[in-house]
Amino acid sequence: MPDDFEQMWRDLAPVGRSASSGGYNRSPWDSAEVELRDWFVEACAVRGLTVETDGVGNQVAWWEGADPQAPGVLTGSHLDSVLEGGAYDGPLGVLSALAALDVLRARGVEPARPIGIGVFVEEEGSRFGRACLGSRLATGATTWDAARELRDRDGVFLPDAIDSAGLDPARGLMDLGRVGTFVELHVEQGRDLVDRGVAVGLASEIWPHGRWRFDFAGQANHAGTTRMEDRRDPMLTYAMTVLAANKQARLATQRATFGRIAVEPNGTNAVPSLVTAWLDARASSDDALATLVGEIERQAADRAGRDGTTLAVTAESVSGSVAFDADLAARLAGVGDWPVIATQAGHDAGILSGAGIPTAMVFVRNPTGVSHSPEEHAETADCLAGVEALADVLAELTADPA
Amino acid sequence: MPDDFEQMWRDLAPVGRSASSGGYNRSPWDSAEVELRDWFVEACAVRGLTVETDGVGNQVAWWEGADPQAPGVLTGSHLDSVLEGGAYDGPLGVLSALAALDVLRARGVEPARPIGIGVFVEEEGSRFGRACLGSRLATGATTWDAARELRDRDGVFLPDAIDSAGLDPARGLMDLGRVGTFVELHVEQGRDLVDRGVAVGLASEIWPHGRWRFDFAGQANHAGTTRMEDRRDPMLTYAMTVLAANKQARLATQRATFGRIAVEPNGTNAVPSLVTAWLDARASSDDALATLVGEIERQAADRAGRDGTTLAVTAESVSGSVAFDADLAARLAGVGDWPVIATQAGHDAGILSGAGIPTAMVFVRNPTGVSHSPEEHAETADCLAGVEALADVLAELTADPA
């Protein structure tokens, strides 16, 4: 008898967790994340399922059902985390998929078509800067020729990171040809379900979002002897841009964040020569996002002119608006009494939807809305409600033959 | 015959230099800085002088003169650099000391008292955050018991860094008992000499200055899903503080700089939980400095209240005003026609002066005023004028017996 949801959760809790901060560092292709994916292989084996791991680390295990040739229903999520992240973002979807399969079997359900449980690699983009890298590669949204040039913060090339995890991209990528429908369960990363007083909801859309690198260049100089009026200090331009981004996002009820920065030479007694910072921006439409980023860039460039610095902006990844499949949503609306809400977070579900696969998402209530943080949380009762909801969804979607 | 100034300069030019940026990284107790200090031992040996290296890496070589028991005149500077620094800050004073000794010998001068050439370690504080650490230890301004707890950015403790360079603090510290007078030659780090149209000047005083660590703490959260009004984002508090510091310093004709920052978790799609930044502040009087820093701290704390963040400020090192010895300055005023200027930069000369040793500084013109930067520069003719000036000063100060 496989471990139940709560036991699986306890088993994974220590993996990649910082004892001091309580935060998770499950960086793709590093030891904690490799351990999690090995655990996934075991968890599937206990359930009589065989995991296929592709050349970059995406994984899928199929319960074949009555007709292995019929279009399958894939569910699952990811196991990597952001730096100092929480326990739920990703793993909740994978564990719930396994637990939902157990629920179906306990109910005596024999699916008419295959159910797959999948794990996508480097969903967060925390190491190589490209969110949903595994699903982007599997769908062809990103090519291997482009991805192979990516480097992490330590200068390690993506192929070397993958090789260090015992994988070989030459072995090919996950075959999505069997996937007729994708359903991803995920902890909610806002408070819509809290406000509505329910444990489970469905996703309507993902806001368009992206990452832009801002390089502010000035002139290194002595912090003590250089008169303030003689400086070309890019930290000033950066600081004003942070405040401008926040103000623009607030005014438009959108999102703009500078959470990552690298400074050269980063010495206490030197005016910096270069400040590189990454803008994460999200808005309710593609046009609104372009306007938001354009306005932040315009204000930054104006200030650079006054500071004697220069600005270069590079779009590192931009994901357009995703509206999840309307027919699928209508069908699921009959399964449970679930509200339908938008999310500002990117997900592998967005990538698969973009590749033309009918896709849905199930959200589980997060009492504080906090995410990408050690404080990210969901109550066990809500997690178990999520498992039941996912089982109901899978039963509905696999009840009929093709 | 020892190498002349220009040959010595060419020999040292490649050591610790980044081929890509042109900047110098001569971090104390690391390979480039160890190579420089080995070079110094050789350069002294060629001149018949024996270098004494103390337990932490301070070095001195004495030319005994007619009366080895008489109070000596020490000259020299340091060989370490800031991160991505220039070639002149420090090494110019050491090479000029060696070249000035050659000038005195070429002139047939036989000093009545000892002349020492010294090198102090970790002057910039670029590795362990305490400027003038070598001279502070030698004078007792900093105790070994306090210093041994210091750690660099990689977590290496000071004793381990010193040990890795083959040194042993148990061997004791430089004996300053022989030093009756200290003269440090240094590249100017501003443009006073340019404005005055002269190659060489003397220092009147060092502005009080210090380093304060600002820890801005907030709440890590998802950069996409967290509403702007639900955030506690310490990057906003930091950004406003950068602009406030700049404004206060401009208004008061003082200096305030945020050049170094560390962010946690420093991920593109996470609101930071912690922004740590270092304020470098300098002012023309101790009171003015306290007022400047107090005002920056007050504005930062106000903003923290509005951002829902918290602020903790820690003074990491504060150096009071240094007025160089008036009698010594009056005596040197008769040696050359040199202007007397203030500096906002800290120097080992300030530490020795604070320990009661009559001290003077000789500055060499810097055509752009740029310092702590790969663009730091002095024309060769000006450097040679500095060598002659230093030789004149040493001749004057060692002409008479005690």
PDB file of C-alpha atoms in Angstrom, chain B residues 53-57 137 144-145 148 158-160 162-163 166-174:
ATOM      1  CA  THR B  53      57.391  41.008   7.876  1.00  0.00           C
ATOM      2  CA  ASP B  54      55.173  40.917  10.940  1.00  0.00           C
ATOM      3  CA  GLY B  55      52.660  38.256  11.885  1.00  0.00           C
ATOM      4  CA  VAL B  56      49.797  39.713   9.829  1.00  0.00           C
ATOM      5  CA  GLY B  57      51.792  40.880   6.785  1.00  0.00           C
ATOM      6  CA  LEU B 137      46.576  46.416  14.487  1.00  0.00           C
ATOM      7  CA  TRP B 144      43.715  41.179  17.620  1.00  0.00           C
ATOM      8  CA  ASP B 145      40.968  39.753  19.816  1.00  0.00           C
ATOM      9  CA  ARG B 148      40.192  37.624  14.741  1.00  0.00           C
ATOM     10  CA  LEU B 158      40.753  36.545   9.254  1.00  0.00           C
ATOM     11  CA  PRO B 159      43.157  34.159  11.053  1.00  0.00           C
ATOM     12  CA  ASP B 160      42.597  31.541   8.345  1.00  0.00           C
ATOM     13  CA  ILE B 162      46.439  35.145   7.214  1.00  0.00           C
ATOM     14  CA  ASP B 163      47.484  31.543   7.738  1.00  0.00           C
ATOM     15  CA  GLY B 166      52.033  31.630   5.281  1.00  0.00           C
ATOM     16  CA  LEU B 167      51.873  34.167   8.109  1.00  0.00           C
ATOM     17  CA  ASP B 168      51.352  33.688  11.832  1.00  0.00           C
ATOM     18  CA  PRO B 169      49.908  36.463  14.027  1.00  0.00           C
ATOM     19  CA  ALA B 170      51.615  34.855  17.031  1.00  0.00           C
ATOM     20  CA  ARG B 171      54.883  36.202  15.601  1.00  0.00           C
ATOM     21  CA  GLY B 172      53.813  39.684  16.697  1.00  0.00           C
ATOM     22  CA  LEU B 173      53.086  43.018  15.057  1.00  0.00           C
ATOM     23  CA  MET B 174      55.252  45.697  13.433  1.00  0.00           C
TER      24      MET B 174
END
